Tab-separated table of C-alpha atoms in Angstrom:
chain	number	residue	atom	x	y	z
A	15	UNK	CA	232.511	-177.600	-30.199
A	16	UNK	CA	234.939	-175.336	-31.974
A	17	UNK	CA	236.882	-173.286	-29.467
A	18	UNK	CA	236.572	-169.526	-29.448
A	19	UNK	CA	239.960	-167.863	-29.570
A	20	UNK	CA	241.766	-164.960	-31.159
A	21	UNK	CA	242.522	-167.258	-34.101
A	22	UNK	CA	238.888	-168.245	-34.634
A	23	UNK	CA	238.019	-164.564	-34.420
A	24	UNK	CA	240.555	-163.728	-37.134
A	25	UNK	CA	239.562	-166.673	-39.311
A	26	UNK	CA	235.892	-165.743	-39.150
A	27	UNK	CA	236.617	-162.073	-39.703
A	28	UNK	CA	238.345	-162.965	-42.965
A	29	UNK	CA	235.259	-164.905	-44.078
A	30	UNK	CA	233.007	-161.965	-43.102
A	31	UNK	CA	231.599	-163.845	-40.104
A	32	UNK	CA	229.488	-166.064	-42.341
A	33	UNK	CA	230.868	-169.382	-41.102
A	34	UNK	CA	230.510	-169.258	-37.330
A	35	UNK	CA	229.213	-172.659	-36.201
A	36	UNK	CA	225.998	-172.773	-34.193
A	37	UNK	CA	226.745	-172.511	-30.480
A	38	UNK	CA	224.375	-175.316	-29.467
A	39	UNK	CA	222.100	-177.813	-31.188
A	40	UNK	CA	218.300	-177.782	-31.131
A	41	UNK	CA	217.554	-181.496	-30.850
A	42	UNK	CA	214.114	-183.108	-30.665
A	43	UNK	CA	213.464	-184.605	-27.236
A	44	UNK	CA	214.432	-188.260	-26.773
A	45	UNK	CA	211.891	-190.579	-25.105
A	46	UNK	CA	214.037	-190.933	-21.980
A	47	UNK	CA	216.948	-189.289	-20.194
A	48	UNK	CA	219.122	-190.109	-17.186
A	49	UNK	CA	218.307	-186.655	-15.795
A	50	UNK	CA	215.938	-183.880	-16.796
A	51	UNK	CA	216.426	-180.283	-15.739
A	52	UNK	CA	213.249	-178.220	-15.955
A	53	UNK	CA	214.071	-174.593	-16.646
A	54	UNK	CA	216.613	-173.278	-19.135
A	55	UNK	CA	217.759	-170.234	-17.227
A	56	UNK	CA	221.294	-169.736	-15.981
A	57	UNK	CA	220.770	-171.980	-12.946
A	58	UNK	CA	219.258	-174.828	-14.995
A	59	UNK	CA	221.914	-174.673	-17.700
A	60	UNK	CA	224.661	-174.508	-15.069
A	61	UNK	CA	223.149	-177.534	-13.330
A	62	UNK	CA	223.172	-179.512	-16.579
A	63	UNK	CA	226.726	-178.424	-17.324
A	64	UNK	CA	228.094	-179.462	-13.924
A	65	UNK	CA	226.089	-182.719	-14.002
A	66	UNK	CA	227.830	-183.585	-17.250
A	67	UNK	CA	231.242	-182.224	-16.390
A	68	UNK	CA	231.684	-183.022	-12.708
A	69	UNK	CA	229.474	-186.087	-12.363
A	70	UNK	CA	229.877	-187.779	-15.731
A	71	UNK	CA	226.197	-187.927	-16.666
A	72	UNK	CA	225.826	-187.658	-20.430
A	73	UNK	CA	222.187	-188.293	-21.193
A	74	UNK	CA	220.696	-185.049	-19.854
A	75	UNK	CA	217.950	-182.758	-21.137
A	76	UNK	CA	217.215	-179.163	-20.227
A	77	UNK	CA	213.565	-178.321	-20.916
A	78	UNK	CA	212.702	-174.660	-21.395
A	79	UNK	CA	209.194	-173.427	-22.112
A	80	UNK	CA	210.354	-170.243	-23.845
A	81	UNK	CA	213.900	-169.507	-24.899
A	82	UNK	CA	216.999	-170.021	-22.780
A	83	UNK	CA	217.863	-167.095	-20.554
A	84	UNK	CA	214.547	-165.378	-21.392
A	85	UNK	CA	213.339	-165.355	-17.798
A	86	UNK	CA	215.073	-163.896	-14.786
A	87	UNK	CA	218.537	-164.622	-16.213
A	88	UNK	CA	217.955	-161.870	-18.767
A	89	UNK	CA	215.980	-159.606	-16.436
A	90	UNK	CA	218.250	-158.938	-13.462
A	91	UNK	CA	220.703	-156.157	-12.735
A	92	UNK	CA	223.712	-158.528	-13.037
A	93	UNK	CA	225.263	-157.783	-9.644
A	94	UNK	CA	227.596	-160.431	-8.219
A	95	UNK	CA	228.771	-160.403	-4.596
A	96	UNK	CA	229.088	-162.807	-1.664
A	97	UNK	CA	228.958	-160.542	1.396
A	98	UNK	CA	226.133	-162.362	3.173
A	99	UNK	CA	225.908	-162.355	6.948
A	100	UNK	CA	225.294	-165.956	7.937
A	101	UNK	CA	227.963	-168.591	7.439
A	102	UNK	CA	225.737	-170.969	5.443
A	103	UNK	CA	224.709	-168.280	2.976
A	104	UNK	CA	228.145	-166.646	2.822
A	105	UNK	CA	229.831	-169.947	1.957
A	106	UNK	CA	227.280	-170.787	-0.724
A	107	UNK	CA	227.609	-167.390	-2.417
A	108	UNK	CA	231.379	-167.411	-1.965
A	109	UNK	CA	231.586	-170.767	-3.754
A	110	UNK	CA	229.647	-169.129	-6.550
A	111	UNK	CA	231.930	-166.087	-6.605
A	112	UNK	CA	234.989	-168.348	-6.842
A	113	UNK	CA	233.391	-170.087	-9.825
A	114	UNK	CA	232.634	-166.685	-11.398
A	115	UNK	CA	236.312	-165.787	-11.141
A	116	UNK	CA	237.263	-168.603	-13.520
A	117	UNK	CA	234.037	-168.860	-15.487
A	118	UNK	CA	235.012	-167.261	-18.808
A	119	UNK	CA	238.009	-169.596	-19.129
A	120	UNK	CA	236.021	-172.586	-17.897
A	121	UNK	CA	233.251	-172.075	-20.444
A	122	UNK	CA	235.462	-170.689	-23.244
A	123	UNK	CA	232.913	-167.894	-23.420
A	124	UNK	CA	233.432	-164.338	-22.281
A	125	UNK	CA	230.832	-163.731	-19.589
A	126	UNK	CA	232.322	-160.256	-19.123
A	127	UNK	CA	232.686	-160.719	-15.375
A	128	UNK	CA	233.970	-157.383	-14.132
A	129	UNK	CA	235.136	-157.214	-10.514
A	130	UNK	CA	234.555	-153.521	-10.136
A	131	UNK	CA	233.526	-153.775	-6.477
A	132	UNK	CA	230.201	-153.408	-4.706
A	133	UNK	CA	229.384	-150.735	-2.116
A	134	UNK	CA	226.538	-151.158	0.349
A	135	UNK	CA	225.802	-147.752	1.824
A	136	UNK	CA	224.875	-147.047	5.430
A	137	UNK	CA	222.618	-144.087	6.207
A	138	UNK	CA	221.876	-144.513	9.900
A	139	UNK	CA	223.812	-145.498	13.013
A	140	UNK	CA	222.054	-148.860	12.981
A	141	UNK	CA	223.006	-149.334	9.304
A	142	UNK	CA	226.630	-148.740	10.290
A	143	UNK	CA	226.454	-151.192	13.197
A	144	UNK	CA	225.002	-153.797	10.830
A	145	UNK	CA	227.718	-153.055	8.279
A	146	UNK	CA	230.485	-153.436	10.894
A	147	UNK	CA	228.965	-156.722	11.993
A	148	UNK	CA	228.520	-158.060	8.470
A	149	UNK	CA	232.014	-157.030	7.379
A	150	UNK	CA	233.464	-158.779	10.442
A	151	UNK	CA	231.391	-161.896	9.738
A	152	UNK	CA	232.515	-161.866	6.120
A	153	UNK	CA	236.181	-161.633	7.095
A	154	UNK	CA	235.822	-164.517	9.535
A	155	UNK	CA	234.399	-166.499	6.618
A	156	UNK	CA	237.388	-165.611	4.439
A	157	UNK	CA	235.410	-163.189	2.273
A	158	UNK	CA	236.973	-159.865	1.360
A	159	UNK	CA	235.133	-156.974	2.968
A	160	UNK	CA	235.962	-153.593	4.360
A	161	UNK	CA	234.234	-150.687	6.044
A	162	UNK	CA	234.720	-147.498	4.102
A	163	UNK	CA	234.577	-144.012	5.641
A	164	UNK	CA	232.533	-141.167	4.125
A	165	UNK	CA	235.716	-139.317	3.109
A	166	UNK	CA	236.980	-142.372	1.280
A	167	UNK	CA	233.606	-142.960	-0.412
A	168	UNK	CA	233.580	-139.343	-1.583
A	169	UNK	CA	237.042	-139.830	-3.066
A	170	UNK	CA	236.185	-143.093	-4.823
A	171	UNK	CA	232.665	-142.257	-6.119
A	172	UNK	CA	232.848	-138.617	-7.188
A	173	UNK	CA	229.208	-137.981	-8.084
A	174	UNK	CA	227.657	-139.587	-5.026
A	175	UNK	CA	225.774	-137.086	-2.896
A	176	UNK	CA	227.801	-136.981	0.341
A	177	UNK	CA	226.061	-133.909	1.729
A	178	UNK	CA	225.669	-133.998	5.511
A	179	UNK	CA	222.359	-132.204	5.186
A	180	UNK	CA	220.612	-134.596	2.833
A	181	UNK	CA	217.609	-136.409	4.243
A	182	UNK	CA	219.489	-139.711	4.552
A	183	UNK	CA	223.169	-138.729	4.786
A	184	UNK	CA	225.722	-141.403	3.895
A	185	UNK	CA	227.627	-142.367	7.034
A	186	UNK	CA	229.783	-145.072	5.501
A	187	UNK	CA	229.640	-148.241	3.468
A	188	UNK	CA	230.771	-151.796	3.237
A	189	UNK	CA	232.852	-152.651	0.201
A	190	UNK	CA	233.515	-155.980	-1.440
A	191	UNK	CA	236.206	-155.481	-4.057
A	192	UNK	CA	235.785	-158.906	-5.627
A	193	UNK	CA	232.117	-158.219	-6.319
A	194	UNK	CA	230.973	-156.712	-9.574
A	195	UNK	CA	228.802	-157.382	-12.579
A	196	UNK	CA	228.656	-159.883	-15.434
A	197	UNK	CA	226.936	-160.018	-18.805
A	198	UNK	CA	223.748	-161.937	-17.980
A	199	UNK	CA	222.912	-163.181	-21.501
A	200	UNK	CA	226.462	-164.411	-21.957
A	201	UNK	CA	226.113	-166.499	-18.806
A	202	UNK	CA	223.112	-168.330	-20.264
A	203	UNK	CA	224.751	-168.696	-23.670
A	204	UNK	CA	228.100	-169.750	-22.240
A	205	UNK	CA	226.594	-172.450	-20.029
A	206	UNK	CA	224.306	-173.584	-22.878
A	207	UNK	CA	227.183	-173.929	-25.296
A	208	UNK	CA	229.411	-175.698	-22.772
A	209	UNK	CA	226.609	-178.045	-21.680
A	210	UNK	CA	225.718	-178.826	-25.280
A	211	UNK	CA	229.316	-179.733	-26.015
A	212	UNK	CA	229.105	-182.282	-23.166
A	213	UNK	CA	226.108	-183.851	-24.917
A	214	UNK	CA	223.304	-182.119	-23.012
A	215	UNK	CA	220.123	-181.719	-25.087
A	216	UNK	CA	218.780	-178.176	-24.728
A	217	UNK	CA	215.141	-178.300	-25.749
A	218	UNK	CA	213.445	-174.922	-26.056
A	219	UNK	CA	209.721	-174.274	-26.611
A	220	UNK	CA	208.982	-177.330	-24.485
A	221	UNK	CA	206.800	-176.585	-21.477
A	222	UNK	CA	206.410	-179.076	-18.645
A	223	UNK	CA	202.684	-179.474	-17.922
A	224	UNK	CA	202.776	-182.396	-15.519
A	225	UNK	CA	205.088	-184.495	-13.361
A	226	UNK	CA	204.415	-188.232	-13.555
A	227	UNK	CA	204.993	-190.335	-10.448
A	228	UNK	CA	204.972	-194.051	-9.769
A	229	UNK	CA	204.189	-194.433	-6.092
A	230	UNK	CA	206.403	-191.911	-4.335
A	231	UNK	CA	208.971	-191.908	-7.096
A	232	UNK	CA	209.230	-189.634	-10.125
A	233	UNK	CA	209.208	-191.352	-13.526
A	234	UNK	CA	209.129	-188.476	-15.971
A	235	UNK	CA	207.479	-185.265	-17.100
A	236	UNK	CA	204.526	-184.510	-19.361
A	237	UNK	CA	205.425	-181.752	-21.771
A	238	UNK	CA	203.881	-179.877	-24.664
A	239	UNK	CA	206.050	-182.149	-26.820
A	240	UNK	CA	204.935	-185.395	-25.207
A	241	UNK	CA	205.988	-187.521	-22.247
A	242	UNK	CA	209.699	-187.713	-21.445
A	243	UNK	CA	210.856	-190.373	-19.012
A	244	UNK	CA	213.531	-189.887	-16.363
A	245	UNK	CA	214.183	-191.150	-12.852
A	246	UNK	CA	215.822	-187.872	-11.885
A	247	UNK	CA	214.069	-184.546	-12.414
A	248	UNK	CA	215.579	-181.282	-11.183
A	249	UNK	CA	213.243	-178.300	-11.192
A	250	UNK	CA	214.774	-174.820	-11.251
A	251	UNK	CA	212.094	-172.495	-12.574
A	252	UNK	CA	212.271	-169.450	-10.249
A	253	UNK	CA	208.880	-167.709	-10.186
A	254	UNK	CA	206.987	-170.797	-11.327
A	255	UNK	CA	208.389	-173.108	-8.609
A	256	UNK	CA	205.034	-173.337	-6.792
A	257	UNK	CA	203.247	-174.232	-10.045
A	258	UNK	CA	205.663	-177.108	-10.771
A	259	UNK	CA	205.593	-178.238	-7.135
A	260	UNK	CA	201.809	-178.349	-7.323
A	261	UNK	CA	202.088	-180.797	-10.236
A	262	UNK	CA	203.886	-183.181	-7.879
A	263	UNK	CA	201.562	-182.532	-4.936
A	264	UNK	CA	204.169	-180.567	-2.945
A	265	UNK	CA	203.552	-177.272	-1.164
A	266	UNK	CA	206.393	-174.749	-1.056
A	267	UNK	CA	207.012	-171.793	1.263
A	268	UNK	CA	207.353	-169.564	-1.785
A	269	UNK	CA	205.454	-166.560	-3.048
A	270	UNK	CA	206.034	-165.131	-6.505
A	271	UNK	CA	206.351	-161.379	-6.866
A	272	UNK	CA	207.115	-159.022	-9.738
A	273	UNK	CA	210.556	-157.402	-9.537
A	274	UNK	CA	211.274	-154.496	-11.829
A	275	UNK	CA	214.419	-152.971	-13.239
A	276	UNK	CA	215.211	-150.345	-15.802
A	277	UNK	CA	218.056	-148.796	-17.775
A	278	UNK	CA	218.772	-145.249	-18.874
A	279	UNK	CA	219.911	-144.013	-22.243
A	280	UNK	CA	223.642	-144.699	-22.718
A	281	UNK	CA	225.894	-142.135	-21.035
A	282	UNK	CA	229.634	-141.515	-21.044
A	283	UNK	CA	231.435	-143.478	-18.294
A	284	UNK	CA	230.343	-141.949	-14.994
A	285	UNK	CA	230.121	-144.796	-12.470
A	286	UNK	CA	232.839	-147.459	-12.346
A	287	UNK	CA	231.477	-149.547	-9.491
A	288	UNK	CA	228.213	-150.889	-8.060
A	289	UNK	CA	226.361	-148.842	-5.445
A	290	UNK	CA	223.572	-150.335	-3.375
A	291	UNK	CA	221.582	-148.758	-0.605
A	292	UNK	CA	219.364	-150.654	1.741
A	293	UNK	CA	217.855	-147.684	3.536
A	294	UNK	CA	216.676	-145.655	0.542
A	295	UNK	CA	216.440	-148.884	-1.469
A	296	UNK	CA	218.044	-148.589	-4.826
A	297	UNK	CA	220.981	-150.132	-6.586
A	298	UNK	CA	222.839	-148.926	-9.604
A	299	UNK	CA	225.738	-149.695	-11.886
A	300	UNK	CA	226.719	-148.677	-15.398
A	301	UNK	CA	226.804	-151.223	-18.190
A	302	UNK	CA	229.571	-151.439	-20.765
A	303	UNK	CA	227.147	-149.846	-23.229
A	304	UNK	CA	226.909	-146.866	-20.893
A	305	UNK	CA	223.372	-147.457	-19.660
A	306	UNK	CA	222.682	-146.923	-15.986
A	307	UNK	CA	221.246	-150.212	-14.744
A	308	UNK	CA	218.837	-149.639	-11.874
A	309	UNK	CA	216.934	-152.131	-9.792
A	310	UNK	CA	213.745	-151.571	-7.827
A	311	UNK	CA	212.279	-153.501	-4.935
A	312	UNK	CA	209.607	-156.154	-5.380
A	313	UNK	CA	205.972	-155.220	-5.776
A	314	UNK	CA	204.100	-156.184	-2.617
A	315	UNK	CA	201.459	-158.372	-4.249
A	316	UNK	CA	201.808	-161.889	-5.648
A	317	UNK	CA	202.205	-161.778	-9.393
A	318	UNK	CA	203.178	-163.898	-12.361
A	319	UNK	CA	202.752	-161.073	-14.874
A	320	UNK	CA	206.410	-160.043	-15.462
A	321	UNK	CA	205.391	-156.456	-14.819
A	322	UNK	CA	204.720	-154.352	-11.760
A	323	UNK	CA	203.275	-151.054	-10.643
A	324	UNK	CA	204.603	-147.660	-11.601
A	325	UNK	CA	204.920	-146.320	-8.072
A	326	UNK	CA	207.530	-149.029	-7.399
A	327	UNK	CA	209.669	-147.640	-10.210
A	328	UNK	CA	209.113	-144.116	-8.945
A	329	UNK	CA	210.283	-145.130	-5.476
A	330	UNK	CA	213.504	-146.691	-6.816
A	331	UNK	CA	214.180	-143.696	-9.046
A	332	UNK	CA	213.682	-141.313	-6.122
A	333	UNK	CA	216.303	-143.277	-4.181
A	334	UNK	CA	218.781	-143.140	-7.056
A	335	UNK	CA	218.330	-139.388	-7.505
A	336	UNK	CA	218.791	-138.914	-3.763
A	337	UNK	CA	222.137	-140.697	-4.113
A	338	UNK	CA	223.149	-139.259	-7.485
A	339	UNK	CA	221.458	-135.904	-8.154
A	340	UNK	CA	223.467	-135.758	-11.392
A	341	UNK	CA	221.228	-138.495	-12.854
A	342	UNK	CA	218.019	-136.518	-12.376
A	343	UNK	CA	217.911	-135.565	-16.041
A	344	UNK	CA	218.963	-138.944	-17.449
A	345	UNK	CA	216.115	-140.406	-19.469
A	346	UNK	CA	215.062	-143.971	-18.913
A	347	UNK	CA	215.203	-146.168	-21.961
A	348	UNK	CA	213.589	-149.468	-21.022
A	349	UNK	CA	211.789	-151.005	-18.075
A	350	UNK	CA	210.853	-154.618	-17.474
A	351	UNK	CA	209.829	-157.079	-14.788
A	352	UNK	CA	210.654	-160.615	-13.795
A	353	UNK	CA	208.913	-163.006	-11.425
A	354	UNK	CA	210.935	-163.759	-8.336
A	355	UNK	CA	210.342	-166.667	-5.969
A	356	UNK	CA	210.569	-165.181	-2.493
A	357	UNK	CA	211.142	-167.519	0.445
A	358	UNK	CA	210.389	-166.690	4.096
A	359	UNK	CA	214.063	-166.360	5.089
A	360	UNK	CA	215.341	-164.822	1.831
A	361	UNK	CA	217.453	-167.910	1.265
A	362	UNK	CA	217.138	-170.521	-1.464
A	363	UNK	CA	215.765	-174.032	-1.210
A	364	UNK	CA	218.119	-176.524	-2.904
A	365	UNK	CA	216.659	-179.748	-1.777
A	366	UNK	CA	215.389	-183.248	-2.184
A	367	UNK	CA	211.616	-183.519	-1.895
A	368	UNK	CA	209.163	-186.097	-0.506
A	369	UNK	CA	209.023	-187.480	-4.076
A	370	UNK	CA	212.060	-189.689	-4.733
A	371	UNK	CA	214.144	-188.497	-7.687
A	372	UNK	CA	212.507	-185.062	-7.719
A	373	UNK	CA	214.694	-182.135	-6.692
A	374	UNK	CA	213.852	-178.475	-6.326
A	375	UNK	CA	216.116	-175.461	-6.573
A	376	UNK	CA	214.096	-172.316	-5.888
A	377	UNK	CA	213.525	-169.463	-3.472
A	378	UNK	CA	216.419	-167.329	-4.746
A	379	UNK	CA	214.066	-164.388	-4.655
A	380	UNK	CA	215.643	-161.136	-5.754
A	381	UNK	CA	219.242	-162.333	-5.611
A	382	UNK	CA	219.679	-165.395	-7.774
A	383	UNK	CA	221.877	-164.141	-10.590
A	384	UNK	CA	225.024	-163.885	-8.477
A	385	UNK	CA	224.570	-167.500	-7.458
A	386	UNK	CA	224.196	-168.921	-10.980
A	387	UNK	CA	227.368	-171.041	-11.158
A	388	UNK	CA	227.344	-172.043	-7.481
A	389	UNK	CA	223.662	-172.918	-7.555
A	390	UNK	CA	224.191	-175.157	-10.570
A	391	UNK	CA	227.264	-176.698	-8.963
A	392	UNK	CA	225.560	-177.717	-5.704
A	393	UNK	CA	222.299	-178.684	-7.408
A	394	UNK	CA	224.180	-180.973	-9.805
A	395	UNK	CA	225.862	-182.593	-6.793
A	396	UNK	CA	222.481	-183.026	-5.070
A	397	UNK	CA	220.919	-184.656	-8.142
A	398	UNK	CA	223.887	-186.878	-8.991
A	399	UNK	CA	224.358	-188.210	-5.458
A	400	UNK	CA	220.753	-188.041	-4.298
A	401	UNK	CA	222.170	-186.114	-1.348
A	402	UNK	CA	223.048	-182.466	-0.829
A	403	UNK	CA	226.607	-181.150	-0.851
A	404	UNK	CA	227.699	-179.766	2.519
A	405	UNK	CA	227.364	-176.267	1.021
A	406	UNK	CA	223.626	-176.675	0.428
A	407	UNK	CA	222.721	-179.148	3.182
A	408	UNK	CA	221.319	-176.324	5.313
A	409	UNK	CA	219.160	-175.079	2.429
A	410	UNK	CA	216.721	-177.975	2.483
A	411	UNK	CA	212.943	-177.879	2.547
A	412	UNK	CA	212.908	-179.426	6.027
A	413	UNK	CA	214.306	-176.260	7.605
A	414	UNK	CA	210.820	-174.746	7.557
A	415	UNK	CA	209.514	-177.424	9.902
A	416	UNK	CA	212.709	-177.783	11.976
A	417	UNK	CA	212.933	-174.024	12.420
A	418	UNK	CA	216.578	-173.835	11.309
A	419	UNK	CA	215.990	-170.845	9.048
A	420	UNK	CA	218.901	-168.851	7.645
A	421	UNK	CA	217.568	-165.383	8.124
A	422	UNK	CA	219.155	-163.223	5.471
A	423	UNK	CA	216.233	-160.772	5.344
A	424	UNK	CA	217.875	-157.412	5.657
A	425	UNK	CA	221.073	-159.043	6.849
A	426	UNK	CA	222.127	-159.758	3.276
A	427	UNK	CA	223.314	-156.190	2.714
A	428	UNK	CA	220.069	-155.245	0.967
A	429	UNK	CA	216.515	-155.850	2.057
A	430	UNK	CA	214.972	-158.574	-0.027
B	17	UNK	CA	199.345	-148.990	-10.769
B	18	UNK	CA	196.374	-151.066	-9.678
B	19	UNK	CA	192.987	-149.463	-9.097
B	20	UNK	CA	191.449	-151.239	-6.130
B	21	UNK	CA	187.766	-151.203	-5.307
B	22	UNK	CA	187.627	-150.894	-1.533
B	23	UNK	CA	184.268	-152.323	-0.399
B	24	UNK	CA	183.894	-149.372	1.975
B	25	UNK	CA	185.303	-146.425	-0.012
B	26	UNK	CA	185.128	-147.416	-3.677
B	27	UNK	CA	187.896	-147.284	-6.257
B	28	UNK	CA	191.239	-145.880	-5.115
B	29	UNK	CA	194.870	-146.033	-6.232
B	30	UNK	CA	197.013	-148.952	-5.104
B	31	UNK	CA	199.320	-146.607	-3.188
B	32	UNK	CA	196.565	-146.133	-0.570
B	33	UNK	CA	196.570	-149.856	0.207
B	34	UNK	CA	198.860	-152.375	1.796
B	35	UNK	CA	198.912	-156.010	0.849
B	36	UNK	CA	198.149	-158.760	3.337
B	37	UNK	CA	198.916	-161.903	1.343
B	38	UNK	CA	196.887	-165.051	0.909
B	39	UNK	CA	193.452	-165.011	2.533
B	40	UNK	CA	191.851	-167.812	4.466
B	41	UNK	CA	194.852	-168.849	6.561
B	42	UNK	CA	193.293	-169.202	9.991
B	43	UNK	CA	195.513	-169.491	13.041
B	44	UNK	CA	195.194	-173.059	14.364
B	45	UNK	CA	192.926	-173.368	17.402
B	46	UNK	CA	195.354	-175.594	19.296
B	47	UNK	CA	198.920	-174.923	18.121
B	48	UNK	CA	200.379	-177.125	20.856
B	49	UNK	CA	198.707	-180.188	19.329
B	50	UNK	CA	200.174	-179.643	15.844
B	51	UNK	CA	203.131	-181.537	14.407
B	52	UNK	CA	206.114	-179.489	13.220
B	53	UNK	CA	205.034	-180.111	9.622
B	54	UNK	CA	201.508	-178.848	10.289
B	55	UNK	CA	202.849	-175.761	12.040
B	56	UNK	CA	205.250	-175.137	9.132
B	57	UNK	CA	202.334	-175.452	6.747
B	58	UNK	CA	200.412	-172.788	8.651
B	59	UNK	CA	203.407	-170.467	9.050
B	60	UNK	CA	205.226	-170.774	5.752
B	61	UNK	CA	203.536	-172.825	3.029
B	62	UNK	CA	201.487	-170.827	0.535
B	63	UNK	CA	199.354	-171.844	-2.416
B	64	UNK	CA	200.893	-169.094	-4.620
B	65	UNK	CA	198.628	-169.859	-7.582
B	66	UNK	CA	199.085	-168.707	-11.136
B	67	UNK	CA	195.566	-167.402	-11.746
B	68	UNK	CA	192.795	-166.342	-9.352
B	69	UNK	CA	194.119	-165.646	-5.858
B	70	UNK	CA	192.069	-164.871	-2.736
B	71	UNK	CA	194.034	-162.291	-0.816
B	72	UNK	CA	193.816	-159.677	1.891
B	73	UNK	CA	194.219	-155.961	1.389
B	74	UNK	CA	194.157	-153.136	3.898
B	75	UNK	CA	193.002	-149.655	2.919
B	76	UNK	CA	195.822	-148.257	5.018
B	77	UNK	CA	195.540	-144.635	3.909
B	78	UNK	CA	191.741	-144.612	3.688
B	79	UNK	CA	189.270	-146.333	5.969
B	80	UNK	CA	192.075	-148.540	7.403
B	81	UNK	CA	189.901	-151.624	7.112
B	82	UNK	CA	190.870	-155.073	5.893
B	83	UNK	CA	188.948	-156.800	3.111
B	84	UNK	CA	189.183	-159.825	0.840
B	85	UNK	CA	189.833	-159.618	-2.886
B	86	UNK	CA	190.039	-162.128	-5.692
B	87	UNK	CA	192.685	-161.063	-8.162
B	88	UNK	CA	194.235	-162.884	-11.104
B	89	UNK	CA	197.988	-163.114	-10.517
B	90	UNK	CA	198.744	-163.112	-14.256
B	91	UNK	CA	196.514	-160.271	-15.509
B	92	UNK	CA	196.423	-158.558	-12.051
B	93	UNK	CA	192.692	-157.920	-12.675
B	94	UNK	CA	190.425	-157.897	-9.621
B	95	UNK	CA	187.276	-159.938	-10.091
B	96	UNK	CA	185.852	-159.301	-6.652
B	97	UNK	CA	186.407	-157.371	-3.439
B	98	UNK	CA	184.318	-158.031	-0.376
B	99	UNK	CA	184.149	-157.055	3.277
B	100	UNK	CA	185.569	-159.533	5.762
B	101	UNK	CA	183.007	-161.640	7.589
B	102	UNK	CA	182.873	-160.970	11.319
B	103	UNK	CA	185.248	-163.157	13.305
B	104	UNK	CA	187.088	-164.551	10.294
B	105	UNK	CA	190.708	-163.730	9.478
B	106	UNK	CA	190.173	-163.521	5.776
B	107	UNK	CA	188.436	-166.843	5.943
B	108	UNK	CA	185.025	-166.021	4.586
B	109	UNK	CA	183.965	-169.665	4.338
């Protein structure tokens, strides 16, 4: 791998950018690997990267049915934060945030991680009580968090509607200054390039259509490009988790829903932070291109269609205009949907399964992007050691029969 | 927006309805005799198919009645909506 630097930039500028090397190979699948990761999104690529880098595995394949980063990795609103209520969740997301903070240097790829801060607005007395509680919990967990007064919010976010007479007046907010946004495509590309340089085979256009078992042990996957053998298979396919689990005879507590987002036409810089509101349910930031990036809630019904209903968009837009009346005349440029894997407690499942050598990483629901590096890091540990890391031990499949759920529904600063 | 054919009222916009999830999940007759895994299966595990899905809908802003629908989760097209059988919680069989 040739390193990206100011010198390589200059050198390639002189040659009119004709000689940039390819960032990763496109190898044909080998008959067998030491580990197979199913799903070439950010989480899968990060898993492969940390398996190679931290655990010394070299013979690894990432199988992706479409193109890398073409699923939820390229369809989210790129918000990164770790201000979760419960200790288990907070520590998992905080591990991820710490990895984000060094990720561009680690991968030698600019993931454009911008710690511009994240505000979670409170509109009712109960919102404010929850915010006080969550901020206190965050601080006990060593996570930066503060409660911000309406006067201070008005000073920091000039165009936010702070009117006392609006239908849902803003009574305060929590603020995590280390939160922010990152360039989602760059995260996929950066992990792909770094994994490839460690010898990981990234195989696109290769759909897994079956999981082959010998007894209660996994021995490989059937794909559209033939059978590929491996004693370790890690599945991290977001919305399609139940489909893959079904191939191995496992039932998951997951339902797939469409989640929509949209961007406006590019505007001059107007919003230099991330604003989220649980009560009116919208979240918004401004991309480096100037587009307002807006996320909706999930559509209620199960869906694999990567699109949702219009009234869901309308609801999110109404919330944004309530918060920022100035955006009422901004025109929307694009809208899209992804399929999110929603779990009963709004927390992920990063777990061994009843099938030996088969691991699942799913259930991230609407909030997986922020966890990309941390998810890959703990999942790699789980696969390499056939045992979870202490950070993801609580996120096992068995919690649904033991009852030890980690209830981040609503507690996680936004309703999932 | 989905157009949903309520078996009682006919075709209406999706916004009049609320979604009730997978149909045919009957509450166990004797919960106290179930293992933790069986109880978890009833409470949390879902088939979540890619393709035809039997599901419950409620015409919340119309007749307020529950009914069963079969809808493809990829195309979102409804192939069937039917009234619930008496005494069954979405379990028409």
